[in-house]
mmCIF file of C-alpha atoms in Angstrom:
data_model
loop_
_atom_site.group_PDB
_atom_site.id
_atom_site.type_symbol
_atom_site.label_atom_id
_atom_site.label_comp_id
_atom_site.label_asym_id
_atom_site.label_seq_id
_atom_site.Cartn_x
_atom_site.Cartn_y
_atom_site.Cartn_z
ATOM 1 C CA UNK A 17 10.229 -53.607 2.478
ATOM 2 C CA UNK A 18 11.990 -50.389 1.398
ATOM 3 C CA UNK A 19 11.469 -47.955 4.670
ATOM 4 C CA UNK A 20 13.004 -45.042 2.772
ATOM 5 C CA UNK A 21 10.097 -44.554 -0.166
ATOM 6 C CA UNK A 22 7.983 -42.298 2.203
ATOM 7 C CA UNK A 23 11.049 -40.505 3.510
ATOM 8 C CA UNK A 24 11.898 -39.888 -0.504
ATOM 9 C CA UNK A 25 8.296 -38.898 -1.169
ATOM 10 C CA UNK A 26 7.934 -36.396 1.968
ATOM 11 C CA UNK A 27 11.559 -34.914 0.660
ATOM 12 C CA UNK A 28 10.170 -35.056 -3.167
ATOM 13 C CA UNK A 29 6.271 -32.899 -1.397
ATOM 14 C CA UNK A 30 8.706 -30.704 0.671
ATOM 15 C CA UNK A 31 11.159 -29.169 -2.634
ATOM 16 C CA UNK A 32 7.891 -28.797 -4.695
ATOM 17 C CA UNK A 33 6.239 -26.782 -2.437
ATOM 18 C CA UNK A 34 9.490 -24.884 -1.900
ATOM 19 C CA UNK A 35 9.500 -24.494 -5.924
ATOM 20 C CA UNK A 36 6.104 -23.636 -5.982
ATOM 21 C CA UNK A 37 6.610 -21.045 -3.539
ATOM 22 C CA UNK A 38 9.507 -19.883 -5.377
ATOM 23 C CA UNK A 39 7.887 -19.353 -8.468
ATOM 24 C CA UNK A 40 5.742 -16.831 -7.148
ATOM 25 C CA UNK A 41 6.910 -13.512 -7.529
ATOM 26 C CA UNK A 42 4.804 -10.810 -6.370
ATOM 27 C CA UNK A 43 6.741 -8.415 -8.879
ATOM 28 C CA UNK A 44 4.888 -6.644 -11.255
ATOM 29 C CA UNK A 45 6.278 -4.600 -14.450
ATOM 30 C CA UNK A 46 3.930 -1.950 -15.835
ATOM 31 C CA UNK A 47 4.585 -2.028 -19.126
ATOM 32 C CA UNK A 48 5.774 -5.802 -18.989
ATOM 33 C CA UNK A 49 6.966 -5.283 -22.441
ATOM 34 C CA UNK A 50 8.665 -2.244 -24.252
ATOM 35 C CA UNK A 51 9.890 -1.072 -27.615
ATOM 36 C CA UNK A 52 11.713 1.996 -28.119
ATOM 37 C CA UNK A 53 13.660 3.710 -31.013
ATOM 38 C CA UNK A 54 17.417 3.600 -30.461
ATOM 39 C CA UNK A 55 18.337 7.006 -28.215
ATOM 40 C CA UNK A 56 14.761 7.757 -27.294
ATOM 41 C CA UNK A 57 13.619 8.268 -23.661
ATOM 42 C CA UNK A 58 12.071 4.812 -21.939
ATOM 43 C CA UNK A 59 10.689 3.908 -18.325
ATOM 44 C CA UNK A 60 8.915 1.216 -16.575
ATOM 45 C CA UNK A 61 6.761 0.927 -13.229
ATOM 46 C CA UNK A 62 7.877 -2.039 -11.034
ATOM 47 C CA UNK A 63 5.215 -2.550 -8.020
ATOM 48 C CA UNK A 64 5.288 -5.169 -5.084
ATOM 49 C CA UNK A 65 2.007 -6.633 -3.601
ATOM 50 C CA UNK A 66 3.794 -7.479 -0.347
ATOM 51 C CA UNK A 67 5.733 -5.573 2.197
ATOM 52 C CA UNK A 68 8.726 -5.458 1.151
ATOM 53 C CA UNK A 69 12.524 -5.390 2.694
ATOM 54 C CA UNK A 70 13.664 -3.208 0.029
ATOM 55 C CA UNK A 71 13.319 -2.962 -3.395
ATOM 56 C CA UNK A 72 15.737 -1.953 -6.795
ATOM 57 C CA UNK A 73 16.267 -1.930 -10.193
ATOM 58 C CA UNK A 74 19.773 -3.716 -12.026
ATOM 59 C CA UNK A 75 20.101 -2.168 -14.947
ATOM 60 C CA UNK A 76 23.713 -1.863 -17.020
ATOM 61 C CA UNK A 77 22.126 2.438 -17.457
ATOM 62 C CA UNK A 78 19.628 3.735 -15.144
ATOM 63 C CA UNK A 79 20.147 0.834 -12.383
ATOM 64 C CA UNK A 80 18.715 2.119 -8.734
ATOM 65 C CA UNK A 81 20.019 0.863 -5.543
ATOM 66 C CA UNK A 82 18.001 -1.244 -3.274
ATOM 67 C CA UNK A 83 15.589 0.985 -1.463
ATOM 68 C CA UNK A 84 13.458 0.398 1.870
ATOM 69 C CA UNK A 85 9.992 2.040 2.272
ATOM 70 C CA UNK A 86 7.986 2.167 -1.151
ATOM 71 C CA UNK A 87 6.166 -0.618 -2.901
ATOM 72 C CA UNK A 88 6.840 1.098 -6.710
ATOM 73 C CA UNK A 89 9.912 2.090 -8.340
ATOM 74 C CA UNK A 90 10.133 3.614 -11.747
ATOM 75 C CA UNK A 91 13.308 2.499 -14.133
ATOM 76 C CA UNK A 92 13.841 5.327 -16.524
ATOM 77 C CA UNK A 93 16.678 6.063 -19.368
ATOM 78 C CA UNK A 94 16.519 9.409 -21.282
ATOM 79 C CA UNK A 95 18.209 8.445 -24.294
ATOM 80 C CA UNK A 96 18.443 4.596 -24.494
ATOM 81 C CA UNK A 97 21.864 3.381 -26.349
ATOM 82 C CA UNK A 98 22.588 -0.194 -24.499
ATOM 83 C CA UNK A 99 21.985 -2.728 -27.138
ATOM 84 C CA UNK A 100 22.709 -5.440 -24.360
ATOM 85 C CA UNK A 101 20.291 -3.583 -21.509
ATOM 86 C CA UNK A 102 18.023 -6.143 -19.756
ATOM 87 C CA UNK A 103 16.917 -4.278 -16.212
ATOM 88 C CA UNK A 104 15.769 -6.439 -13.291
ATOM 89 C CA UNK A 105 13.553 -5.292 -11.157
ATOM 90 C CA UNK A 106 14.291 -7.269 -7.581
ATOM 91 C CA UNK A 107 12.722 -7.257 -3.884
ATOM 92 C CA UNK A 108 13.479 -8.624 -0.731
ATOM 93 C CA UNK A 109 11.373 -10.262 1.637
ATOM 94 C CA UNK A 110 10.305 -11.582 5.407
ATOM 95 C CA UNK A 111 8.953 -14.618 4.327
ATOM 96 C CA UNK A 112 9.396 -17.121 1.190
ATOM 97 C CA UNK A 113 10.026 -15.991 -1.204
ATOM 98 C CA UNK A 114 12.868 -14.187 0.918
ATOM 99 C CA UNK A 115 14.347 -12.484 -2.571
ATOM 100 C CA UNK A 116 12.590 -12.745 -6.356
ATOM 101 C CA UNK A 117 12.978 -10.283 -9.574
ATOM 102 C CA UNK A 118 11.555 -10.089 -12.835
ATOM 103 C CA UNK A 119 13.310 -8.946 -15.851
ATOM 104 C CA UNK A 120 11.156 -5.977 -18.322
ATOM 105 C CA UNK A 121 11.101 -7.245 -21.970
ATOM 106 C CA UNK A 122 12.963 -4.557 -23.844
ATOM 107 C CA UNK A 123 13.223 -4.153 -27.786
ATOM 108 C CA UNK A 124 15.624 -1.816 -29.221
ATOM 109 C CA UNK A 125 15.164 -1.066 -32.712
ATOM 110 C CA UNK A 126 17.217 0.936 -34.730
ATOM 111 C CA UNK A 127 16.280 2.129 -38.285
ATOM 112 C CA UNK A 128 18.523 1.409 -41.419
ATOM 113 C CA UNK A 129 20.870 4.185 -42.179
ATOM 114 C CA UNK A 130 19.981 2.937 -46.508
ATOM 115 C CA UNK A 131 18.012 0.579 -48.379
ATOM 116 C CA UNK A 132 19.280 0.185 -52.144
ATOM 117 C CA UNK A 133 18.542 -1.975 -54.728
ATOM 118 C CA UNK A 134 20.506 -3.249 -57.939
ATOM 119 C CA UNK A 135 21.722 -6.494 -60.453
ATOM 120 C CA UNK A 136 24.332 -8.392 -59.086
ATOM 121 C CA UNK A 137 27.220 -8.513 -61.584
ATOM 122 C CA UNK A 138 25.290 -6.787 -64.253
ATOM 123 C CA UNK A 139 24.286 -3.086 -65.981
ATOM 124 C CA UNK A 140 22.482 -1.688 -68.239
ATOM 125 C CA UNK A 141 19.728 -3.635 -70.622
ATOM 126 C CA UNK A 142 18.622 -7.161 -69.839
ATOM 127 C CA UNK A 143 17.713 -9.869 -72.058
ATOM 128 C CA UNK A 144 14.373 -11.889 -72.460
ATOM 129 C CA UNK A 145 14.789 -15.261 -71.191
ATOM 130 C CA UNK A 146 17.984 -14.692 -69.046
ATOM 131 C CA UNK A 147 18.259 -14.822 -65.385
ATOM 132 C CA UNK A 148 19.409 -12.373 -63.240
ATOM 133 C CA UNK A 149 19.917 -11.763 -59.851
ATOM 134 C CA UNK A 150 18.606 -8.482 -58.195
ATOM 135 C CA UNK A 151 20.032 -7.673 -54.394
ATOM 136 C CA UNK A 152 18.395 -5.371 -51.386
ATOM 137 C CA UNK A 153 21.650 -3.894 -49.672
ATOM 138 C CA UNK A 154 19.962 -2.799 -46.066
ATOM 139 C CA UNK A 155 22.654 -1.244 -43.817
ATOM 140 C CA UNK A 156 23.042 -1.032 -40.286
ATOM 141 C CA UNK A 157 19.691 -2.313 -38.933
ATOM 142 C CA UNK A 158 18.201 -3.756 -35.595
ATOM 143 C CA UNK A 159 17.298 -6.023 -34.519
ATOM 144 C CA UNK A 160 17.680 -7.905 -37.605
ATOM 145 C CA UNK A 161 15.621 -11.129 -36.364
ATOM 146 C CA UNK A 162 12.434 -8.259 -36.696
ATOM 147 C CA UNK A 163 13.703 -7.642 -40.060
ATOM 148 C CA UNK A 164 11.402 -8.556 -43.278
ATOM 149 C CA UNK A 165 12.565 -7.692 -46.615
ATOM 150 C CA UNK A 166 9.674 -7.092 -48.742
ATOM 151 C CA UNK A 167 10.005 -6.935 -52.915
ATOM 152 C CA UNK A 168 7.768 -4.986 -55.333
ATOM 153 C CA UNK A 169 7.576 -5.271 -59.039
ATOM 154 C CA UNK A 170 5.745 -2.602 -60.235
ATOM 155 C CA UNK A 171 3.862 -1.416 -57.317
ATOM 156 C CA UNK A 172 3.000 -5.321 -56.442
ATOM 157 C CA UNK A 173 4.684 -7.315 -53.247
ATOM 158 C CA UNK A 174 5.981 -10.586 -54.921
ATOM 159 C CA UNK A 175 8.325 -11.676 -52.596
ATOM 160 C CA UNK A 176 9.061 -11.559 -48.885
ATOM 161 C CA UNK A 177 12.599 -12.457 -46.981
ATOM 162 C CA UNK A 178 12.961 -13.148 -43.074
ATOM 163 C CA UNK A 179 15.698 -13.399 -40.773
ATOM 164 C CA UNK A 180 13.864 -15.326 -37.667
ATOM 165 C CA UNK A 181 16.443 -17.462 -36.443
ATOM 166 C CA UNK A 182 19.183 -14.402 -36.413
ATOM 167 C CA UNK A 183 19.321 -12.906 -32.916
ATOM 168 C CA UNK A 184 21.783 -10.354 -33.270
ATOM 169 C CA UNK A 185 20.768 -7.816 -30.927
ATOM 170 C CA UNK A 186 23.269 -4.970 -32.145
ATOM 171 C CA UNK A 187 23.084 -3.266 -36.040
ATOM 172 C CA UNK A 188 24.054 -5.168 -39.602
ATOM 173 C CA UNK A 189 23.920 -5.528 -42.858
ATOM 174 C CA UNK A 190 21.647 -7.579 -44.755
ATOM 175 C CA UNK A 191 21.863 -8.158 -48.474
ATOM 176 C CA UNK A 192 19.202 -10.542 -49.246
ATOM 177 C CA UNK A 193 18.694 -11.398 -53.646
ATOM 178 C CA UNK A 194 16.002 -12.086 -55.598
ATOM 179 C CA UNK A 195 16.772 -13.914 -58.869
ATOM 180 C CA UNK A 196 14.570 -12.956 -61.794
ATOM 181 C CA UNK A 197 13.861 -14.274 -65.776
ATOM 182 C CA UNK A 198 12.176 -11.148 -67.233
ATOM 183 C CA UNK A 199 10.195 -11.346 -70.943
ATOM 184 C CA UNK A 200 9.265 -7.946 -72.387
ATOM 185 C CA UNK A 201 6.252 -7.713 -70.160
ATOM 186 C CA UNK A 202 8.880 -6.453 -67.492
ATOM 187 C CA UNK A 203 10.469 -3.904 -70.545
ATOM 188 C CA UNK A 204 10.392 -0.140 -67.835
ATOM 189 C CA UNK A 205 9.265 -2.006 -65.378
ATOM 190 C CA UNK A 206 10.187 -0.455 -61.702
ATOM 191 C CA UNK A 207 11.290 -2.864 -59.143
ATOM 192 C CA UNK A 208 11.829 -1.816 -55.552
ATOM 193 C CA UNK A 209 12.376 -3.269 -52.309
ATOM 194 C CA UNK A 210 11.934 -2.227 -48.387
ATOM 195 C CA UNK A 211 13.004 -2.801 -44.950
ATOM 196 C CA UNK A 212 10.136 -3.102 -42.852
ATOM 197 C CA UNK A 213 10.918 -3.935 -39.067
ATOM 198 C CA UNK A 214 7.651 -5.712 -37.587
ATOM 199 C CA UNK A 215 7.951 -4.881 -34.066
ATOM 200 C CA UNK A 216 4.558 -6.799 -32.611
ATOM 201 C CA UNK A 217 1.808 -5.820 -31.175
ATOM 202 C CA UNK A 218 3.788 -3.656 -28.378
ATOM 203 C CA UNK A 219 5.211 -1.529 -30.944
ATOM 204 C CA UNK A 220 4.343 1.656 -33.162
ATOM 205 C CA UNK A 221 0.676 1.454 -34.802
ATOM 206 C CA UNK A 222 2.543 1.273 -38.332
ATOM 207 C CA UNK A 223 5.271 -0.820 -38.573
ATOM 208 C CA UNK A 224 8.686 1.114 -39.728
ATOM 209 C CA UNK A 225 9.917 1.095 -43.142
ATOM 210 C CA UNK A 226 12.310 2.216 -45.518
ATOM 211 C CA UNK A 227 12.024 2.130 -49.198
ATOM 212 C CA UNK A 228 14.840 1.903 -52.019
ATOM 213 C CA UNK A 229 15.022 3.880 -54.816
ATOM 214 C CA UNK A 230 13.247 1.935 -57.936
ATOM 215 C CA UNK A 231 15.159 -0.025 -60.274
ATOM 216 C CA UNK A 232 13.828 0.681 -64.054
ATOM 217 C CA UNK A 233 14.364 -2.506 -65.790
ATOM 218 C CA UNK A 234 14.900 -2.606 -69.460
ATOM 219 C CA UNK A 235 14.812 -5.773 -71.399
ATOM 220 C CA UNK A 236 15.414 -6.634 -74.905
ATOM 221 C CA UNK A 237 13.696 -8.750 -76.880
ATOM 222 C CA UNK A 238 12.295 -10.145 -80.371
ATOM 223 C CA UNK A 239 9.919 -7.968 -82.485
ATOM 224 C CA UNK A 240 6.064 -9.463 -81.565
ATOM 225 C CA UNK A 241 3.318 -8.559 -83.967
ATOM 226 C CA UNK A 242 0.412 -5.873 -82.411
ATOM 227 C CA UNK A 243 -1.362 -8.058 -84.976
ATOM 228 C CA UNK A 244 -2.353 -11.659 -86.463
ATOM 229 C CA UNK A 245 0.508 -12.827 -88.892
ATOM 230 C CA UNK A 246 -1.706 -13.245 -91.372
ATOM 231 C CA UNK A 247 -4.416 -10.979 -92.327
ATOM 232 C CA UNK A 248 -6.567 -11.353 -95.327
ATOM 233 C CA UNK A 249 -7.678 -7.281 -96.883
ATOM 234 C CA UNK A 250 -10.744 -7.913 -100.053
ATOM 235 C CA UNK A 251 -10.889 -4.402 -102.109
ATOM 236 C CA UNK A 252 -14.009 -3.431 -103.104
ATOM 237 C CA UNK A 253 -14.528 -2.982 -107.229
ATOM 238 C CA UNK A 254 -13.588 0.389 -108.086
ATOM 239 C CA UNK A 255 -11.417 0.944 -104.945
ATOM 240 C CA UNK A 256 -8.620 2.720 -106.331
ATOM 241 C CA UNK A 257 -5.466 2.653 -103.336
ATOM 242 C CA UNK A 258 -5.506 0.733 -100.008
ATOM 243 C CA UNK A 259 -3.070 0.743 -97.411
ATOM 244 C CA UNK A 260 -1.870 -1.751 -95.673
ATOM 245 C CA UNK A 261 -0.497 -1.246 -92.033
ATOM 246 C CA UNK A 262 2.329 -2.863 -90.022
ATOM 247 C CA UNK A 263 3.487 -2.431 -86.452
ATOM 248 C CA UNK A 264 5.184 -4.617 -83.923
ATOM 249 C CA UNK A 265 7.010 -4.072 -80.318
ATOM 250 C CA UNK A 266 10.444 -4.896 -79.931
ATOM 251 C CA UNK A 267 13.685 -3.614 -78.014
ATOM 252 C CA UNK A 268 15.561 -2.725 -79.947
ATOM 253 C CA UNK A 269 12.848 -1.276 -81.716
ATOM 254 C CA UNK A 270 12.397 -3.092 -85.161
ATOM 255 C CA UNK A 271 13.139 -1.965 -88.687
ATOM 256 C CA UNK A 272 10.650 -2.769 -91.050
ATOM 257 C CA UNK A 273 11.167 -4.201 -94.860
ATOM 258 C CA UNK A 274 8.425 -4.947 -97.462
ATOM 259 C CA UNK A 275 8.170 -7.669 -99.833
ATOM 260 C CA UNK A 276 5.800 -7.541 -102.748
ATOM 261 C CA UNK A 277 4.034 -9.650 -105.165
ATOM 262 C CA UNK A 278 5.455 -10.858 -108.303
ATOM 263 C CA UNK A 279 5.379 -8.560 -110.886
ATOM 264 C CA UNK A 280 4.672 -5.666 -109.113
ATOM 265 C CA UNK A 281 7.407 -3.362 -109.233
ATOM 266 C CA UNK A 282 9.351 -2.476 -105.919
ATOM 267 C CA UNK A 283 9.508 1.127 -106.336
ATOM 268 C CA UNK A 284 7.434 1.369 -103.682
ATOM 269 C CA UNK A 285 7.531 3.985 -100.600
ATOM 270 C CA UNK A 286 5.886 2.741 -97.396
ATOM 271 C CA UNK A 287 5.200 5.241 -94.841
ATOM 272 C CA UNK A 288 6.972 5.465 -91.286
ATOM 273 C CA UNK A 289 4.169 5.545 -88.334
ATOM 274 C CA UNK A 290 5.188 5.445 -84.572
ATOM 275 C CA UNK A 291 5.061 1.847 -83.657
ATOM 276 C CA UNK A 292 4.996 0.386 -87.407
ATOM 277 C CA UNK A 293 4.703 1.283 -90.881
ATOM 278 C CA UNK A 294 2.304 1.785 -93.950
ATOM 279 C CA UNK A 295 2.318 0.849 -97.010
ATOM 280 C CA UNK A 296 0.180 2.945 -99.725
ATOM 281 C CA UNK A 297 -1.154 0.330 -102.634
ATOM 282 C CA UNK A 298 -2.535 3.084 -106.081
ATOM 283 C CA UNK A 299 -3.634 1.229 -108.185
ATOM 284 C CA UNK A 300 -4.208 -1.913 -105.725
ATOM 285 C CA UNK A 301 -2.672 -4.944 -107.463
ATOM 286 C CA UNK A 302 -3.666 -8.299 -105.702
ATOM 287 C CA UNK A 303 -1.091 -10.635 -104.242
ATOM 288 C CA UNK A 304 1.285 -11.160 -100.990
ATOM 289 C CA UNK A 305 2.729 -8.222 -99.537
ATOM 290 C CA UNK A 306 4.895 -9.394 -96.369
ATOM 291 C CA UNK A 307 6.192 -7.507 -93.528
ATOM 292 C CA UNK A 308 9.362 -7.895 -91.707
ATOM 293 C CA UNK A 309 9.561 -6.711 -88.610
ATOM 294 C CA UNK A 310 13.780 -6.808 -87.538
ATOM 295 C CA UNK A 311 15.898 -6.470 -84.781
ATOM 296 C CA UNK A 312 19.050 -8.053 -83.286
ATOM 297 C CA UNK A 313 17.305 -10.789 -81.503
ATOM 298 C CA UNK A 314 15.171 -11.602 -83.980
ATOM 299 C CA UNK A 315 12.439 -11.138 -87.193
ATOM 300 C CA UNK A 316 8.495 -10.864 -86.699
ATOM 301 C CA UNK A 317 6.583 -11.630 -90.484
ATOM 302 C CA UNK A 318 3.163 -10.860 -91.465
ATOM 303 C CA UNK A 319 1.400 -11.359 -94.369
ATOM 304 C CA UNK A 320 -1.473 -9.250 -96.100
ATOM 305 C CA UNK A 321 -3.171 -11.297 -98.524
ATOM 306 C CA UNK A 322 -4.599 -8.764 -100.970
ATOM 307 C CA UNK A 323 -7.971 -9.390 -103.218
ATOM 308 C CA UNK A 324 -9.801 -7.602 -105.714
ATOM 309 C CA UNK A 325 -13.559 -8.386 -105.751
ATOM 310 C CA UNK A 326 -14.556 -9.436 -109.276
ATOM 311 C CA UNK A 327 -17.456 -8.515 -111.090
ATOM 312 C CA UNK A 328 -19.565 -10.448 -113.247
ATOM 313 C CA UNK A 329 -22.368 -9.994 -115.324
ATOM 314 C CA UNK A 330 -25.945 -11.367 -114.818
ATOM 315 C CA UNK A 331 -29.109 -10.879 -116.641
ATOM 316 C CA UNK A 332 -31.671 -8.281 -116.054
ATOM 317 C CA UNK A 333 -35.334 -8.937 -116.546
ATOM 318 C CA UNK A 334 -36.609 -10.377 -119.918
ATOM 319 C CA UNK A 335 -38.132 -7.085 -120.685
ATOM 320 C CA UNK A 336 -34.448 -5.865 -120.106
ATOM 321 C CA UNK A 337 -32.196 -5.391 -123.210
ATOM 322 C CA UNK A 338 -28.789 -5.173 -121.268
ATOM 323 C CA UNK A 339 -26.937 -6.526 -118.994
ATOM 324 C CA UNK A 340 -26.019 -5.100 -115.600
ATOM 325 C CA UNK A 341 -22.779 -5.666 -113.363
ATOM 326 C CA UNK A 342 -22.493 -7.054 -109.885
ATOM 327 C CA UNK A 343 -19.980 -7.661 -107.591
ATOM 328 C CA UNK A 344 -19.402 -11.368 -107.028
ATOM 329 C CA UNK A 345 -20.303 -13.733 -105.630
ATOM 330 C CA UNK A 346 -22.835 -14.081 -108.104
ATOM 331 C CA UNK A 347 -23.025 -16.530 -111.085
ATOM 332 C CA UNK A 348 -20.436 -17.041 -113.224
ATOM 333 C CA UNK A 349 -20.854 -15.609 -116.382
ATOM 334 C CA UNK A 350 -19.317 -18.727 -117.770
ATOM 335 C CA UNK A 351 -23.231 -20.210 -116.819
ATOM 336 C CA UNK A 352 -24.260 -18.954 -120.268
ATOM 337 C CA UNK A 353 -26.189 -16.312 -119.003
ATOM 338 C CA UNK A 354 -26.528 -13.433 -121.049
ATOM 339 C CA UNK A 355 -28.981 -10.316 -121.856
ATOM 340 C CA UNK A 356 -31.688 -11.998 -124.207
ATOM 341 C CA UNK A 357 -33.021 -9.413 -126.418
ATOM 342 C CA UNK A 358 -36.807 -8.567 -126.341
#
């Protein structure tokens, strides 16, 4: 029979009520948490529930020696600069627990002295298709492990960067990228990015931020038609000009050529419009007229498929003696229809 199990147990009853003891502090810090702008003013309340030995504050700035008599002390720094600052407030006692402190939960933040955006390894125009990388320089911030790095494009967040398991206490730089495959839908499109330190729910009512300038992207690409590549244009009889009208996007912007139908002669002048071109048919002559939109990344076509209606003839009423014209369709006059005389 083992004679030392209740001796272990009474030794295990006696520690934990020593440690339970122990673990209450009757220290409180008023606010328990605080979070103040590097070299502003900050202060905490520490008050005692029992009567007290004596009472202080350790502090690397502001630290108070132990004092006997009052049951509240107030830490206070008038222009906070100690990145590494974690005061204690500490108390002595009669009875268990004979000494205890509690620390105050401090967050220094500092803003960023810039935020700035840009390509990494790259200027001027972009091209459609290509990646890129863009980069957020953010200097001198803290703490970073607060830090989110939020990215716009065109007024929109699309991205968001954290630095959570970072616990640098003291200011850095961050340069966090973004890689990017832009088509011409991103042609003067502004990108932007900003530091934003979320501080939690002990901190200012709006989060701090700082904003980059915008980055206006510019991207070059093929000509695309405004229009369907083929479009199909019937001229009514006795229509005597018609224009036709071309336009397509494109950086560079395109130059246009016209191609006309056989037999028509190419003396013609089209017309310069912003965004395209026109061309002026007098007399309309029916055919394929095709438009080339060109730049140096590539060639946009259309075709205008031109028709003149036909007209036909078609007898009138037996009591009629001629014959009348219509636009088709109608029937042919190959039928054998023709005026019949009275």
């Amino acid at each position: 029979m083992d004679w030392t199990a209740p001796r272990h147990c009474a030794f295990m009853a006696l520690c934990l009520l020593r440690t339970a003891a122990a673990a209450f502090c009757p220290i409180e810090i008023n606010p328990e948490r605080v979070v103040v702008k590097y070299g502003d003013p900050v202060s905490a309340n520490c008050t005692v529930t029992r009567t007290t030995r004596g009472m202080g504050w350790e502090a690397s700035v502001g630290s108070i020696d132990m004092q006997t008599g009052p049951q509240s002390l107030v830490w206070s720094v008038s222009n906070l600069t100690d990145w590494a600052v974690e005061p204690k407030c500490y108390a002595n006692f009669d009875t268990e627990p004979k000494q205890c402190l509690k620390k105050l939960n401090i967050l220094l933040y500092k803003y960023p002295d810039r935020v700035s955006i840009s390509s990494v390894g790259h200027t001027g125009p972009m091209e459609e298709g290509r990646q890129y990388l863009l980069q957020c320089d953010v200097q001198s911030i803290a703490p970073v492990q607060y830090l989110s790095v939020n990215w716009y494009r065109g007024g929109a967040l699309i991205h968001t960067e954290t630095f959570t398991r970072n616990t640098t206490r003291t200011p850095v730089n961050v340069s966090p990228t973004l890689p990017i495959t832009p088509n011409r839908t991103d042609d003067r499109v502004l990108y932007m990015c900003e530091a934003e330190l979320r501080l939690g729910p002990e901190g200012l009512q709006a989060n701090p931020v700082m904003k980059s300038e915008p980055l206006n992207i510019t991207v070059l690409y093929e000509p695309v038609l405004k229009d369907p590549h083929v479009e199909h244009v019937l001229v009514k009889h006795g229509v005597e000009d018609e224009y036709l009208t071309c336009s397509a996007s494109g950086n560079p912007a395109p130059r246009y050529e016209w191609k006309f139908p056989p037999g028509l002669p190419n003396d013609q002048q089209p017309q310069s419009e912003e965004g395209g071109t026109r061309l002026h048919l007098s007399p309309v002559f029916p055919g394929e007229y095709v438009c080339n939109a060109t730049n140096s990344y590539g060639t946009a076509s259309k075709t205008f498929v031109v028709s003149v209606e036909e007209v036909c003839l078609i007898a009138r009423p037996l009591s009629v003696t001629t014959a009348t014209s219509l636009p088709c369709p109608c029937l042919p006059c190959s039928a054998g229809i023709r005026p019949t005389p009275d």
